CSV table of C-alpha atoms in Angstrom, one decimal:
chain,number,residue,atom,x,y,z
A,23,MET,CA,-30.3,-89.2,64.4
A,24,LYS,CA,-29.5,-87.5,61.1
A,25,LYS,CA,-26.8,-90.0,60.4
A,26,THR,CA,-29.2,-92.9,60.9
A,27,ILE,CA,-31.7,-91.5,58.6
A,28,PHE,CA,-29.0,-90.8,56.0
A,29,VAL,CA,-27.8,-94.4,56.3
A,30,ILE,CA,-31.3,-95.8,55.9
A,31,ILE,CA,-31.9,-93.6,52.8
A,32,CYS,CA,-28.6,-94.8,51.3
A,33,ILE,CA,-29.5,-98.4,51.9
A,34,LEU,CA,-33.0,-97.9,50.4
A,35,VAL,CA,-31.5,-96.2,47.3
A,36,ILE,CA,-29.0,-99.1,46.9
A,37,ILE,CA,-31.7,-101.7,47.2
A,38,GLY,CA,-33.9,-99.8,44.8
A,39,ILE,CA,-31.1,-99.6,42.2
A,40,GLY,CA,-30.5,-103.3,42.6
A,41,VAL,CA,-34.1,-104.2,42.1
A,42,GLY,CA,-34.4,-101.9,39.1
A,43,GLU,CA,-31.3,-103.5,37.6
A,44,GLN,CA,-32.7,-107.0,38.0
A,45,ILE,CA,-36.0,-106.0,36.4
A,46,TYR,CA,-34.3,-104.3,33.5
A,47,VAL,CA,-31.9,-107.3,32.8
A,48,ASP,CA,-34.7,-109.8,33.1
A,49,LYS,CA,-37.1,-107.9,30.9
A,50,THR,CA,-34.4,-107.1,28.2
A,51,LEU,CA,-33.1,-110.7,28.0
A,52,SER,CA,-36.6,-112.1,27.9
A,53,GLU,CA,-37.5,-109.8,25.1
A,54,LEU,CA,-34.4,-110.8,23.2
A,55,THR,CA,-35.3,-114.5,23.6
A,56,ASN,CA,-38.8,-113.8,22.3
A,57,LYS,CA,-37.5,-111.8,19.3
A,58,VAL,CA,-35.0,-114.6,18.4
A,59,GLU,CA,-37.6,-117.3,18.7
A,60,THR,CA,-39.8,-115.4,16.3
A,61,ILE,CA,-36.9,-115.1,13.8
A,62,SER,CA,-36.2,-118.8,14.3
A,63,SER,CA,-39.8,-119.7,13.4
A,64,ILE,CA,-39.6,-117.5,10.3
A,65,LEU,CA,-36.4,-119.2,9.3
A,66,ILE,CA,-38.0,-122.6,9.7
A,67,ASP,CA,-40.6,-121.4,7.0
A,68,LYS,CA,-37.6,-120.4,4.9
A,69,ASN,CA,-38.9,-116.8,4.5
A,70,TYR,CA,-35.4,-115.3,4.3
A,71,SER,CA,-36.5,-111.8,3.3
A,72,LEU,CA,-38.8,-111.4,6.3
A,73,ALA,CA,-36.1,-113.0,8.5
A,74,LYS,CA,-33.6,-110.5,7.2
A,75,ASP,CA,-35.8,-107.6,8.0
A,76,GLN,CA,-36.5,-109.0,11.5
A,77,ILE,CA,-32.8,-109.5,12.1
A,78,GLU,CA,-32.0,-105.9,11.1
A,79,GLU,CA,-34.6,-104.7,13.6
A,80,LEU,CA,-33.1,-107.0,16.2
A,81,MET,CA,-29.6,-105.6,15.5
A,82,GLN,CA,-30.8,-102.0,16.0
A,83,TRP,CA,-32.7,-102.9,19.1
A,84,TRP,CA,-29.9,-104.9,20.6
A,85,TYR,CA,-27.2,-102.4,20.0
A,86,LYS,CA,-29.2,-99.8,21.9
A,87,LYS,CA,-29.9,-102.1,24.8
A,88,ARG,CA,-26.4,-103.7,24.8
A,89,ASP,CA,-24.5,-100.5,25.8
A,90,PHE,CA,-26.5,-100.0,29.0
A,91,LEU,CA,-26.5,-103.8,29.8
A,92,GLU,CA,-22.7,-103.9,29.5
A,93,PHE,CA,-22.4,-100.8,31.6
A,94,ILE,CA,-24.5,-102.1,34.5
A,95,CYS,CA,-23.4,-105.8,34.3
A,96,PRO,CA,-20.3,-106.6,32.2
A,97,ASN,CA,-20.6,-110.1,31.0
A,98,ASN,CA,-18.7,-111.8,28.1
A,99,ASP,CA,-21.9,-113.6,27.0
A,100,LEU,CA,-23.5,-110.3,26.3
A,101,LYS,CA,-20.7,-109.4,24.0
A,102,ASP,CA,-21.0,-112.8,22.3
A,103,ILE,CA,-24.6,-112.2,21.6
A,104,ALA,CA,-23.8,-109.2,19.3
A,105,LYS,CA,-21.3,-111.4,17.4
A,106,GLU,CA,-23.9,-114.2,17.0
A,107,ILE,CA,-26.5,-111.7,15.8
A,108,GLY,CA,-24.0,-110.5,13.2
A,109,GLU,CA,-23.3,-114.1,12.1
A,110,LEU,CA,-27.1,-114.8,12.0
A,111,TYR,CA,-27.5,-111.8,9.7
A,112,GLY,CA,-24.7,-112.9,7.4
A,113,SER,CA,-25.9,-116.5,7.2
A,114,THR,CA,-29.4,-115.3,6.5
A,115,LEU,CA,-28.2,-113.1,3.7
A,116,ILE,CA,-26.7,-116.0,1.9
A,117,GLU,CA,-29.8,-118.1,2.6
A,118,SER,CA,-27.9,-120.9,4.3
A,119,ASP,CA,-30.3,-123.8,5.2
A,120,ASP,CA,-29.1,-124.8,8.7
A,121,ASP,CA,-26.7,-122.1,9.9
A,122,PRO,CA,-29.3,-119.3,10.7
A,123,PHE,CA,-31.4,-121.6,12.8
A,124,ILE,CA,-28.3,-122.9,14.7
A,125,ARG,CA,-27.3,-119.2,15.3
A,126,CYS,CA,-30.8,-118.6,16.8
A,127,GLN,CA,-30.4,-121.5,19.1
A,128,VAL,CA,-26.9,-120.2,20.2
A,129,ILE,CA,-28.3,-116.8,20.9
A,130,ILE,CA,-31.1,-118.3,23.0
A,131,GLU,CA,-28.7,-120.3,25.0
A,132,LEU,CA,-26.3,-117.4,25.5
A,133,THR,CA,-29.3,-115.4,26.7
A,134,LYS,CA,-30.4,-118.1,29.1
A,135,ASN,CA,-26.9,-118.4,30.4
A,136,SER,CA,-26.6,-114.6,30.9
A,137,LYS,CA,-29.9,-114.5,32.8
A,138,ASP,CA,-28.7,-117.3,35.0
A,139,LEU,CA,-25.4,-115.5,35.8
A,140,LEU,CA,-26.9,-112.1,36.3
A,141,ASP,CA,-30.1,-113.0,38.3
A,142,PHE,CA,-29.9,-112.5,42.0
A,143,LYS,CA,-29.3,-116.0,43.2
A,144,TRP,CA,-27.5,-117.3,46.3
A,145,LYS,CA,-25.2,-119.5,44.1
A,146,ASN,CA,-24.1,-116.3,42.3
A,147,ILE,CA,-23.2,-114.6,45.5
A,148,PHE,CA,-21.1,-117.3,47.1
């Protein structure tokens, strides 16, 4: 009887960790998308100084989140997001007309792709 209870508790802990991981990944990547869309709209208005400040905040926020995300679900797209944020920052510093907006779109697509790969879906299991 004790073994059965132990097994049930272990299964519940594993399921709980899995659900928590899914919620964390979904929430973090959705928040990243929202932040980048905000920066994109600022860049459309060509307000480079505000965009630069927003990107600096995004970089600090992402580097904190990235470490844990890469720990729980290693994914090359997550690593590419950091690179793209750096390129977004650099192209905003030189006030390039098109490149920062393009970088925002790349980050958004990488985020969507990561969510699609990391979400619990039957196609990802088989």
